[in-house]
PDB file of C-alpha atoms and ligand atoms in Angstrom:
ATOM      1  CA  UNK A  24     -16.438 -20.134   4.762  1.00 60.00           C
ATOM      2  CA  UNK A  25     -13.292 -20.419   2.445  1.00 66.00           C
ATOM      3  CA  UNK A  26     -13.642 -17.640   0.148  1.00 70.00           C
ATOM      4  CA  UNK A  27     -12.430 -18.312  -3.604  1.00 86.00           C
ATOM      5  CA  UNK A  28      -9.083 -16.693  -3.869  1.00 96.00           C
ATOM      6  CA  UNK A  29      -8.262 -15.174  -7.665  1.00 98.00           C
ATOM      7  CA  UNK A  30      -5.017 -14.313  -9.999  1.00 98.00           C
ATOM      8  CA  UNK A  31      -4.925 -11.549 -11.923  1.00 98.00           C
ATOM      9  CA  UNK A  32      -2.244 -11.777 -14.259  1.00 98.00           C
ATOM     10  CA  UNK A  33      -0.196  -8.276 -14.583  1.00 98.00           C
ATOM     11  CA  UNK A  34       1.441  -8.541 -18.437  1.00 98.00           C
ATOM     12  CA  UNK A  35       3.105  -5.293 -18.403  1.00 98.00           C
ATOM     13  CA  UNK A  36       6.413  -7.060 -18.702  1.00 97.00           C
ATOM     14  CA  UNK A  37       5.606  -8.919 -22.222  1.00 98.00           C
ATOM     15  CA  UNK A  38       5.180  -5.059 -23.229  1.00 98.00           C
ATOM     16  CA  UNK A  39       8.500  -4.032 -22.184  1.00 97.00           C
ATOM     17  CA  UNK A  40       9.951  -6.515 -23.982  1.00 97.00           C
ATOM     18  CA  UNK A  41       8.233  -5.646 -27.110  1.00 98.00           C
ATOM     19  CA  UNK A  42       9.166  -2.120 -26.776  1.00 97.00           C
ATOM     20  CA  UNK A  43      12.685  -2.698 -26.035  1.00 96.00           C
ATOM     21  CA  UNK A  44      13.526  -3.700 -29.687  1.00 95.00           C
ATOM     22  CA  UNK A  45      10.638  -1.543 -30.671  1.00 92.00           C
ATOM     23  CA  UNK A  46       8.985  -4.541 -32.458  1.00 95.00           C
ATOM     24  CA  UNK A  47       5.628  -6.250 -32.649  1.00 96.00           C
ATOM     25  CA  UNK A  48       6.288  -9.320 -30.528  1.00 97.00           C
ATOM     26  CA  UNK A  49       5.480 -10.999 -27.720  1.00 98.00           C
ATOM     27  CA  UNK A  50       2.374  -9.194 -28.499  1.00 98.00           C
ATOM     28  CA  UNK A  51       0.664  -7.718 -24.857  1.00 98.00           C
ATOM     29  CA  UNK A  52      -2.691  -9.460 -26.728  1.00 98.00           C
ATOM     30  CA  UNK A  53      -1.533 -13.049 -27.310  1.00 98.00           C
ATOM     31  CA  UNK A  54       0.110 -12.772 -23.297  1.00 98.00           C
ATOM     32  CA  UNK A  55      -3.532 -11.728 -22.681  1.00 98.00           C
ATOM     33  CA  UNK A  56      -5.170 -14.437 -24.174  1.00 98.00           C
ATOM     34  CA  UNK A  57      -2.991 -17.537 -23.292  1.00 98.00           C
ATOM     35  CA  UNK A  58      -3.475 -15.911 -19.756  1.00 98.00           C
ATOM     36  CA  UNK A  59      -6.949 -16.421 -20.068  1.00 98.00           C
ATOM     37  CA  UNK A  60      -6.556 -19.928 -21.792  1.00 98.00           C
ATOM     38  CA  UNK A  61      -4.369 -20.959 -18.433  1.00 98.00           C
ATOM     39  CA  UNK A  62      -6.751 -19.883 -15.872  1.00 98.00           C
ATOM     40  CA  UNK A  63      -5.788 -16.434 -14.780  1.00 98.00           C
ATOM     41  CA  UNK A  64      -9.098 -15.265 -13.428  1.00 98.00           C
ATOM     42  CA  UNK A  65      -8.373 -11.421 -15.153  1.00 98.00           C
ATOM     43  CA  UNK A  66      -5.832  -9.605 -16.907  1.00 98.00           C
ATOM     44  CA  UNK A  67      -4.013  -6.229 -15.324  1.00 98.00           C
ATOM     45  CA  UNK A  68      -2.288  -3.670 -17.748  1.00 98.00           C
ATOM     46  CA  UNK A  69      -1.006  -0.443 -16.008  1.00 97.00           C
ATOM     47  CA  UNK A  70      -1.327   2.558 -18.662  1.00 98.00           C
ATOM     48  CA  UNK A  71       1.744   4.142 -17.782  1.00 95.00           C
ATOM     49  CA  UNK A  72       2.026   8.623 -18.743  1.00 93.00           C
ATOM     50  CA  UNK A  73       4.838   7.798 -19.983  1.00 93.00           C
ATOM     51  CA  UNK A  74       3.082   4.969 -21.610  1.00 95.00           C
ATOM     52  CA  UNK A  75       6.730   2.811 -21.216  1.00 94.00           C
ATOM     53  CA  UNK A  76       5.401  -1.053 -21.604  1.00 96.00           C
ATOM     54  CA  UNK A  77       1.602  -0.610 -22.703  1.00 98.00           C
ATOM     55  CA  UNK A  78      -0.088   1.911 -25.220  1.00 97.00           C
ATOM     56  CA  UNK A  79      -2.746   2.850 -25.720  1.00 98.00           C
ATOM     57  CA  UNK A  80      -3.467   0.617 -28.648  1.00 98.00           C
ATOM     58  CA  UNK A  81      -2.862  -2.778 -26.100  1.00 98.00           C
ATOM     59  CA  UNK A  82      -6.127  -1.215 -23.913  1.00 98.00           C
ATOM     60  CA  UNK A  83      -7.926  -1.275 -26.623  1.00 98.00           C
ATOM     61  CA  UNK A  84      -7.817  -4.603 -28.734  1.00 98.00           C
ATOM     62  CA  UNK A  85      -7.091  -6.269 -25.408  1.00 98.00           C
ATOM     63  CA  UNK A  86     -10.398  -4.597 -23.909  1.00 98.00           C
ATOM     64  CA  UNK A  87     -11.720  -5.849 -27.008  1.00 98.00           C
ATOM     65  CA  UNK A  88     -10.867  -9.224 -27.370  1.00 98.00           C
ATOM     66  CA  UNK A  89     -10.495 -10.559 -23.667  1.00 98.00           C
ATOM     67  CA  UNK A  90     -13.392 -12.870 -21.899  1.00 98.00           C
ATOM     68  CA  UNK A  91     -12.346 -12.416 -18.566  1.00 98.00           C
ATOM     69  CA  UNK A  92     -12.522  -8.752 -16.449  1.00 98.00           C
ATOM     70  CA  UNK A  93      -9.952  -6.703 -17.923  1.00 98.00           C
ATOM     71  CA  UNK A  94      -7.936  -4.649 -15.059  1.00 98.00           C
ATOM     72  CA  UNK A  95      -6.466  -1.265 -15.546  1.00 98.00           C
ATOM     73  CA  UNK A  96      -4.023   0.105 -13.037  1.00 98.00           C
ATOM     74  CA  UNK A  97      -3.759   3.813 -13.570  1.00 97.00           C
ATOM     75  CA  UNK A  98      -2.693   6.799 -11.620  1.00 95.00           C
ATOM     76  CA  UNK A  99      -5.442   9.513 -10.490  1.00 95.00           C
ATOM     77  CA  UNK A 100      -5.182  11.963 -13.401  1.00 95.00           C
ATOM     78  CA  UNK A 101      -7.948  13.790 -15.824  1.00 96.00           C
ATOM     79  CA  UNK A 102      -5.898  11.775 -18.604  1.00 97.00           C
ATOM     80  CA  UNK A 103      -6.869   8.515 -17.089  1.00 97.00           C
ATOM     81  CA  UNK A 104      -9.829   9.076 -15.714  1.00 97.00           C
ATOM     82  CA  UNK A 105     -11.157  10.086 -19.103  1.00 97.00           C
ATOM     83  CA  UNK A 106      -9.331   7.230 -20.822  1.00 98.00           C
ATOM     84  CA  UNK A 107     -11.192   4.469 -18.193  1.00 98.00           C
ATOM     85  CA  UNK A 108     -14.276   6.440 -18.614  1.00 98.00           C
ATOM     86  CA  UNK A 109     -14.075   5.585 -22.419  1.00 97.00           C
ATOM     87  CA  UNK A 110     -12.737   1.837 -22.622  1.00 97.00           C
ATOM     88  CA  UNK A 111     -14.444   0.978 -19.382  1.00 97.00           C
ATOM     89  CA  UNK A 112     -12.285  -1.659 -18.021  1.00 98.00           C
ATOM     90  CA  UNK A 113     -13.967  -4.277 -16.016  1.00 98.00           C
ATOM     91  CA  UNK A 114     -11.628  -2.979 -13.177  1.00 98.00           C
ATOM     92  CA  UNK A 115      -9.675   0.186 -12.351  1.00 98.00           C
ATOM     93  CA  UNK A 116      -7.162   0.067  -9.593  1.00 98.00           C
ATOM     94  CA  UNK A 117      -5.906   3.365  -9.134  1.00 97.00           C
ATOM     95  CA  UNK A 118      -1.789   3.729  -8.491  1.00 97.00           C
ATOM     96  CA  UNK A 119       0.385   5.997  -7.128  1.00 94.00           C
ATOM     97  CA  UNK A 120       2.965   6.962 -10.214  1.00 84.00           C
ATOM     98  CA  UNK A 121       6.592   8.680 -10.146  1.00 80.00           C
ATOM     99  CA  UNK A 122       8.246   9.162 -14.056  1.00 75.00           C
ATOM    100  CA  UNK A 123      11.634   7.834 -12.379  1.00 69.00           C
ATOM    101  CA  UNK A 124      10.428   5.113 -10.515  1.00 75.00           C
ATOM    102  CA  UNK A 125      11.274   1.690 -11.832  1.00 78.00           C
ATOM    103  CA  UNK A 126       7.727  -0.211 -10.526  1.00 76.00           C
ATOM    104  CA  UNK A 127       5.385   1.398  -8.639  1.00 75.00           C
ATOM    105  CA  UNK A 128       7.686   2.255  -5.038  1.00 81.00           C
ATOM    106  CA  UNK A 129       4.906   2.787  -2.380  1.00 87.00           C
ATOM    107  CA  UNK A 130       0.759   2.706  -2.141  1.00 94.00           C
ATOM    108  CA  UNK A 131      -1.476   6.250  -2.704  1.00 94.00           C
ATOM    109  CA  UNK A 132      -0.550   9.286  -0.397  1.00 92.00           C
ATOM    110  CA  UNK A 133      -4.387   9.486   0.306  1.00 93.00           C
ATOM    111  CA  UNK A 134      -4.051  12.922   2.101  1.00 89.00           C
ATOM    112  CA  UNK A 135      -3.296  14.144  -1.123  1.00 86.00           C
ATOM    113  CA  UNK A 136      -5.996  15.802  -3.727  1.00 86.00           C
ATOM    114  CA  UNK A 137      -8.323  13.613  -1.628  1.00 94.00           C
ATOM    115  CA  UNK A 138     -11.480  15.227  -3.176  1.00 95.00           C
ATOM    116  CA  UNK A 139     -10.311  14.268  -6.523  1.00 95.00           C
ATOM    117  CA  UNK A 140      -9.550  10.802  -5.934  1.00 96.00           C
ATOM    118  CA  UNK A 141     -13.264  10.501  -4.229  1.00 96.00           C
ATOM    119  CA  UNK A 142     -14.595  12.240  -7.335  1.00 97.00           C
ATOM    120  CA  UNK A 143     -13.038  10.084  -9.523  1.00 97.00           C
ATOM    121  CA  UNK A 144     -13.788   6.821  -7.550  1.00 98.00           C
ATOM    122  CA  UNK A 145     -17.363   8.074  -7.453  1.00 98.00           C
ATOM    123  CA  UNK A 146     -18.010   8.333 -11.446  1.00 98.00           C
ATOM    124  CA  UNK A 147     -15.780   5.574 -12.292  1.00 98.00           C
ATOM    125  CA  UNK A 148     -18.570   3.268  -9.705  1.00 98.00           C
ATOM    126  CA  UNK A 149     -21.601   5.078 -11.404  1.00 98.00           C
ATOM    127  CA  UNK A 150     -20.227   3.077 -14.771  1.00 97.00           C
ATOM    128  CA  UNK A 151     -19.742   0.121 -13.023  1.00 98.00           C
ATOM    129  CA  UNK A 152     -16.289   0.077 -12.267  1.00 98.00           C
ATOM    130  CA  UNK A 153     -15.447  -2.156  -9.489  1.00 98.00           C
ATOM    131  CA  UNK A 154     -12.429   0.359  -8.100  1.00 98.00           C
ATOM    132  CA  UNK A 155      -9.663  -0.313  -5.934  1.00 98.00           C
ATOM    133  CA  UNK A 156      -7.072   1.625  -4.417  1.00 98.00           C
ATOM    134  CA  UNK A 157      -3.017   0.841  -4.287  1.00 97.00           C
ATOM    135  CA  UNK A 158      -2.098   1.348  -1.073  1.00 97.00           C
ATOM    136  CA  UNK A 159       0.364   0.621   1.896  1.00 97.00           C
ATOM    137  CA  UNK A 160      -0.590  -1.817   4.126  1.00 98.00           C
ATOM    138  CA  UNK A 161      -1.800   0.425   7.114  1.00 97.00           C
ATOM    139  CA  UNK A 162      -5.073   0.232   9.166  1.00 98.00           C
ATOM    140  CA  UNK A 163      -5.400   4.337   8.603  1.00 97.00           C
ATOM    141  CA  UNK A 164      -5.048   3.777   4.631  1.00 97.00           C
ATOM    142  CA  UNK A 165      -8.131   1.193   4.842  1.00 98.00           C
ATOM    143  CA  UNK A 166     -10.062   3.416   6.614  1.00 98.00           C
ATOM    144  CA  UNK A 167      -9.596   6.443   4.716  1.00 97.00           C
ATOM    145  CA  UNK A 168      -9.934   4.276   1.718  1.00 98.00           C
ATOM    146  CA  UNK A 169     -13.239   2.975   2.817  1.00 98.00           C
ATOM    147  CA  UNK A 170     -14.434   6.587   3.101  1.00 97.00           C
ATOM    148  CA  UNK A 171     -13.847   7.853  -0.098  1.00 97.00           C
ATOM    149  CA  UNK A 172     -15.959   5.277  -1.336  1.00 98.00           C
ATOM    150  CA  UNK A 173     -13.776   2.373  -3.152  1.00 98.00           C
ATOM    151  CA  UNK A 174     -14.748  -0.768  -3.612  1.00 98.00           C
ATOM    152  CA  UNK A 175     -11.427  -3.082  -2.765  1.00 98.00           C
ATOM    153  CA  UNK A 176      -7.733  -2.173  -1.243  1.00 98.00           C
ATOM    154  CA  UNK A 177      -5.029  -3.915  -3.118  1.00 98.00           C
ATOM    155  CA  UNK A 178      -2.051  -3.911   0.071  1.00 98.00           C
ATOM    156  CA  UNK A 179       1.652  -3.365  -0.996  1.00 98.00           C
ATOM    157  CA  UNK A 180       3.488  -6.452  -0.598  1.00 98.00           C
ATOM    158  CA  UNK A 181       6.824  -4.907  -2.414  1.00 97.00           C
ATOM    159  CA  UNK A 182       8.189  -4.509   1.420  1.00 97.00           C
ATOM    160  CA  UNK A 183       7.512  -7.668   2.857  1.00 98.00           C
ATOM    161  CA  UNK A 184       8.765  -9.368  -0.565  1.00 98.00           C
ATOM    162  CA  UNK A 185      11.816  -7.546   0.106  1.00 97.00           C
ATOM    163  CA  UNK A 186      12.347  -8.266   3.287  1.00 98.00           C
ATOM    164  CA  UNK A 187      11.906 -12.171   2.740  1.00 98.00           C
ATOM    165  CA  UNK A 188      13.608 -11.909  -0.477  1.00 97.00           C
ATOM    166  CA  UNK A 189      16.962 -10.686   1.931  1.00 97.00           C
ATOM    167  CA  UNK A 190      16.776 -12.769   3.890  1.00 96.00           C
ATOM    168  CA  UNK A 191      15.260 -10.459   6.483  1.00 96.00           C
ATOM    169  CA  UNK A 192      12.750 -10.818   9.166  1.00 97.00           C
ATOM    170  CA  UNK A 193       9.424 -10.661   7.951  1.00 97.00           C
ATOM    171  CA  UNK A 194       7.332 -10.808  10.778  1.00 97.00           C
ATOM    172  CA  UNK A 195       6.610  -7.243  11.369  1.00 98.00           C
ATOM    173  CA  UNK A 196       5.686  -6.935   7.598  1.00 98.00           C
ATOM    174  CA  UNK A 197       3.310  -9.587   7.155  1.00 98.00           C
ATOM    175  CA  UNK A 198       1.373  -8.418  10.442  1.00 98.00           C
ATOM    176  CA  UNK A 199       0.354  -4.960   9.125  1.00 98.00           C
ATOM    177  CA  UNK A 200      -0.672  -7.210   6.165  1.00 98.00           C
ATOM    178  CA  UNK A 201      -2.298  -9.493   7.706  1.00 98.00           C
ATOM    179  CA  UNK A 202      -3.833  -6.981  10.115  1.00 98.00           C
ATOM    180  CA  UNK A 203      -4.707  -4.437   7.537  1.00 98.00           C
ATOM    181  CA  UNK A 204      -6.337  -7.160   4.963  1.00 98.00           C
ATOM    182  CA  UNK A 205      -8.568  -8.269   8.413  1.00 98.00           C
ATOM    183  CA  UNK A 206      -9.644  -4.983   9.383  1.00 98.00           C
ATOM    184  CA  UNK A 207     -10.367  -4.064   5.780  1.00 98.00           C
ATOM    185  CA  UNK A 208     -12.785  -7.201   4.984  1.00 98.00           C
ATOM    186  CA  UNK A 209     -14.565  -6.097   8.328  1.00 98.00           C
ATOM    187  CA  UNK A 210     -15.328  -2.921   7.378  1.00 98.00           C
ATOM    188  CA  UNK A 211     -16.675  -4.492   4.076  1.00 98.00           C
ATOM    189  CA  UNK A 212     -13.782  -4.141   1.302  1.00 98.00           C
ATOM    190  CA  UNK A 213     -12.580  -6.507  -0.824  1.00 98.00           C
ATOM    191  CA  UNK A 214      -8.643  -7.236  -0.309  1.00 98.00           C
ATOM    192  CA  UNK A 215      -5.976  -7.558  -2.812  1.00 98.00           C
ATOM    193  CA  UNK A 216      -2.645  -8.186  -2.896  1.00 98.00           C
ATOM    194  CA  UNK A 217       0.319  -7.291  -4.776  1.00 98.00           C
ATOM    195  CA  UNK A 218       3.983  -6.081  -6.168  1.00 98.00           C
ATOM    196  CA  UNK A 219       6.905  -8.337  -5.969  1.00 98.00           C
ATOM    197  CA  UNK A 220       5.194 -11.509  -5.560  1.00 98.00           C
ATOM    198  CA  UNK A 221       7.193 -15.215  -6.328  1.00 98.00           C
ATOM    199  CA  UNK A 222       6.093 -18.679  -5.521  1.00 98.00           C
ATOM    200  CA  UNK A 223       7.900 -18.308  -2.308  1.00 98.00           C
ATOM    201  CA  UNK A 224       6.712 -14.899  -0.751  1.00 98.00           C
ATOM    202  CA  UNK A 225       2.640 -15.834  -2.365  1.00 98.00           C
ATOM    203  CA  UNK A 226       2.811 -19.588  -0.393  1.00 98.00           C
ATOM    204  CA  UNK A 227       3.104 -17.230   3.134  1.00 98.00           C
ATOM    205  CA  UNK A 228       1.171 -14.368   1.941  1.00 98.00           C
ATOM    206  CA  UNK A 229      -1.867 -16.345   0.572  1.00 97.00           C
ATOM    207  CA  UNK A 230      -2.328 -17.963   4.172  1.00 97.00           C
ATOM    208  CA  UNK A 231      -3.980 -14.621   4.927  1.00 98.00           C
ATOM    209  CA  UNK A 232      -7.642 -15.055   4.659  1.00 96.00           C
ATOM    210  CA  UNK A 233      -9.088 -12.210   4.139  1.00 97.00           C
ATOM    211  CA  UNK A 234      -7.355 -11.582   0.709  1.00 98.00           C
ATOM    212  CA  UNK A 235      -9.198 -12.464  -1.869  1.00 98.00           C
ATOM    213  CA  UNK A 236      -7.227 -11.320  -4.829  1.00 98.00           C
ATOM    214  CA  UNK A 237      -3.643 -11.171  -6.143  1.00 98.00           C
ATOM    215  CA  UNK A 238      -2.251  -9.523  -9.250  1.00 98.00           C
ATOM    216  CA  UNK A 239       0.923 -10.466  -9.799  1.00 98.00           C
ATOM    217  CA  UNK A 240       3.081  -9.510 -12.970  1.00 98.00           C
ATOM    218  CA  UNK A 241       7.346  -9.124 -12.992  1.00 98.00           C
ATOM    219  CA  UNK A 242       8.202 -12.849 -11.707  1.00 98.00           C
ATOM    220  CA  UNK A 243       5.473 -14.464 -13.861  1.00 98.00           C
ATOM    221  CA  UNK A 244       6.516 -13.102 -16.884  1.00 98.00           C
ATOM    222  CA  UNK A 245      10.406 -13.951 -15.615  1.00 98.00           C
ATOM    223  CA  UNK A 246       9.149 -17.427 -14.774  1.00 98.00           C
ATOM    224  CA  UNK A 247       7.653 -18.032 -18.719  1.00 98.00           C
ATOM    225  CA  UNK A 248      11.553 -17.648 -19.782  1.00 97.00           C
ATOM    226  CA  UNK A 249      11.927 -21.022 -18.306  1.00 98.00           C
ATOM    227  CA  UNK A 250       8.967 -22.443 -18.242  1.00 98.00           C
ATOM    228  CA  UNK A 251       6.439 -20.767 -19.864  1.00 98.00           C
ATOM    229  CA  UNK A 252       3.398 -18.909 -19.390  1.00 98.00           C
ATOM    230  CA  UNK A 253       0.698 -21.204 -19.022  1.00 98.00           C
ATOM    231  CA  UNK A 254       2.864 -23.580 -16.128  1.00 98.00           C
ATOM    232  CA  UNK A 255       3.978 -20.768 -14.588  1.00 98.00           C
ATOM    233  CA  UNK A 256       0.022 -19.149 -13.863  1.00 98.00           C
ATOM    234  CA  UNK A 257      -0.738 -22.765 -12.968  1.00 98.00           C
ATOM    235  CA  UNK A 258       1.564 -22.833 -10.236  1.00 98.00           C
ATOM    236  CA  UNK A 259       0.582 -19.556  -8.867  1.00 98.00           C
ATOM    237  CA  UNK A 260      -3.048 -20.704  -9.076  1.00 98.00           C
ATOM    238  CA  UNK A 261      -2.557 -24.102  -7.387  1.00 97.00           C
ATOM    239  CA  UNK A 262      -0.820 -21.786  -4.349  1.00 97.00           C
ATOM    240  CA  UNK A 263      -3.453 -19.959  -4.031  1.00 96.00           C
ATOM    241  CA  UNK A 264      -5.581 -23.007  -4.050  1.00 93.00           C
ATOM    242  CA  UNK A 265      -3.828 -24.447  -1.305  1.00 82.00           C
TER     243      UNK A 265
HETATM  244  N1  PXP B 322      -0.330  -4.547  -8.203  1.00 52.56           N
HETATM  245  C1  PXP B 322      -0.082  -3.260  -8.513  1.00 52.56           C
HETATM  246  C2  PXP B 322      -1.071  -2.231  -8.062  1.00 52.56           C
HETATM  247  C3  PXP B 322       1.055  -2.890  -9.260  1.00 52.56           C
HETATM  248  O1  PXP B 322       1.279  -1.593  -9.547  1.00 52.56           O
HETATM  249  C4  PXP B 322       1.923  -3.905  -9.717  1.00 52.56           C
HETATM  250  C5  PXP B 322       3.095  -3.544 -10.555  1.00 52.56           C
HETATM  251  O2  PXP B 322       2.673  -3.006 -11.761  1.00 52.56           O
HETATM  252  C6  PXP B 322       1.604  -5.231  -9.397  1.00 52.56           C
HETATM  253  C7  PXP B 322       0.493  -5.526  -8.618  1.00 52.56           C
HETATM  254  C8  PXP B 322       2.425  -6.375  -9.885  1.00 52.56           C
HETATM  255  O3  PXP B 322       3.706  -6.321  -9.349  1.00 52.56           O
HETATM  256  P1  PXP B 322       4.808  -7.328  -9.890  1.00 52.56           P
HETATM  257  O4  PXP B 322       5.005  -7.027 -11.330  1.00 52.56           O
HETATM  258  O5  PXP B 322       5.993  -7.004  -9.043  1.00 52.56           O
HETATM  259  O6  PXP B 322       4.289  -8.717  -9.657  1.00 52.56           O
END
């Protein structure tokens, strides 16, 4: 059965343009909303600690104000947890996070503060969080991840991405996808997709079946310069279509 794949739109980006003159536009919110209007099936906004593209104040009216399931990436900290815990975002998908880091680099090192992470996973589910974990496309990291209880696996693609994007071979890449996204739906997770996706790298990665879900941000947001938001989600959703 062909399963209904979804876009989740990432608007970080309109954020860090916003903040880079320090005024109130493009406003995170109206991104949101023509999102929405264009057929993005939900919104992600990663909360940052150093809180560089969205605040605090963006989770909330956008929580607010949104229709469709509101995602939150966020890394596994008492700050965050306490912050999803109060807005309770439709979604949480919990990210590994390094202050010098320019985008998220890698998935979750899952061998580390493990009983935290399951602890957190555990009472962000009991208030109906549908939880999913960042992590590197590796049969190990979907089994571990199945263990401590999350719901979904969203697999790096920033490798693969860069791979194709040099002009590299790909193959080996897109196997440990393709392999990990297979063994994860067997064991019963829902499988994402995501970081560094374009129309290009998405038409090859979206032939994988077994992902169901991909949240993609940096090249959308590029993409609106030229064409504009709603045309540019429209052609990632027709891709995913097939
Ligand atoms: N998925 C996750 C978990 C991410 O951290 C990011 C980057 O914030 C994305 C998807 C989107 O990546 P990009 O902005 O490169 O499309």
């Amino acid at each position: 059965m062909k399963i209904k794949k979804r876009l989740g739109v990432n608007i970080d980006h309109v954020a860090t343009i916003r903040n880079a003159r320090g005024e109130k536009y493009p406003d995170p919110l109206h991104a949101a909303l023509v999102a929405q209007k264009s057929g993005a099936d939900s919104i992600t906004i990663h909360l940052r600690e150093d809180r560089r593209h969205i605040k605090d104040h963006d989770l909330r009216i956008i929580k607010k104000k949104l229709k469709i399931p509101l995602n939150l990436e966020m890394s596994a900290t008492k700050e965050m947890f306490k912050i999803a815990i109060k807005h309770k975002p439709n979604y949480v998908c919990i990210v590994p996070e390094k202050r010098l880091e320019i985008t998220t680099e890698g998935g979750l090192n899952l061998h580390h503060k493990i009983n935290f992470l399951k602890q957190i996973i555990l009472n962000l589910k009991k208030k109906n969080i549908r939880v999913a974990l960042f992590i590197e496309p590796k049969i190990s990291d979907v089994i571990i991840s199945k263990k401590i209880g999350a719901d979904c696996v969203e697999l790096h693609t920033g490798r693969y991405c860069n791979l194709f994007n040099n002009k590299n071979k790909t193959k080996s890449s897109f196997l440990s996808i393709k392999k990990a996204a297979t063994y994860g739906k067997k064991i019963g997770l829902d499988v994402h997709a995501g970081h560094g996706l374009t129309y290009d790298t998405l038409r090859h990665i979206s032939k994988i079946h077994p992902i169901s879900e991909f949240n993609i941000g940096h090249f959308i947001i590029a993409e609106s310069i030229f064409i504009g938001l709603k045309k540019s989600i429209k052609k990632f959703k027709k891709i995913i279509s097939g």
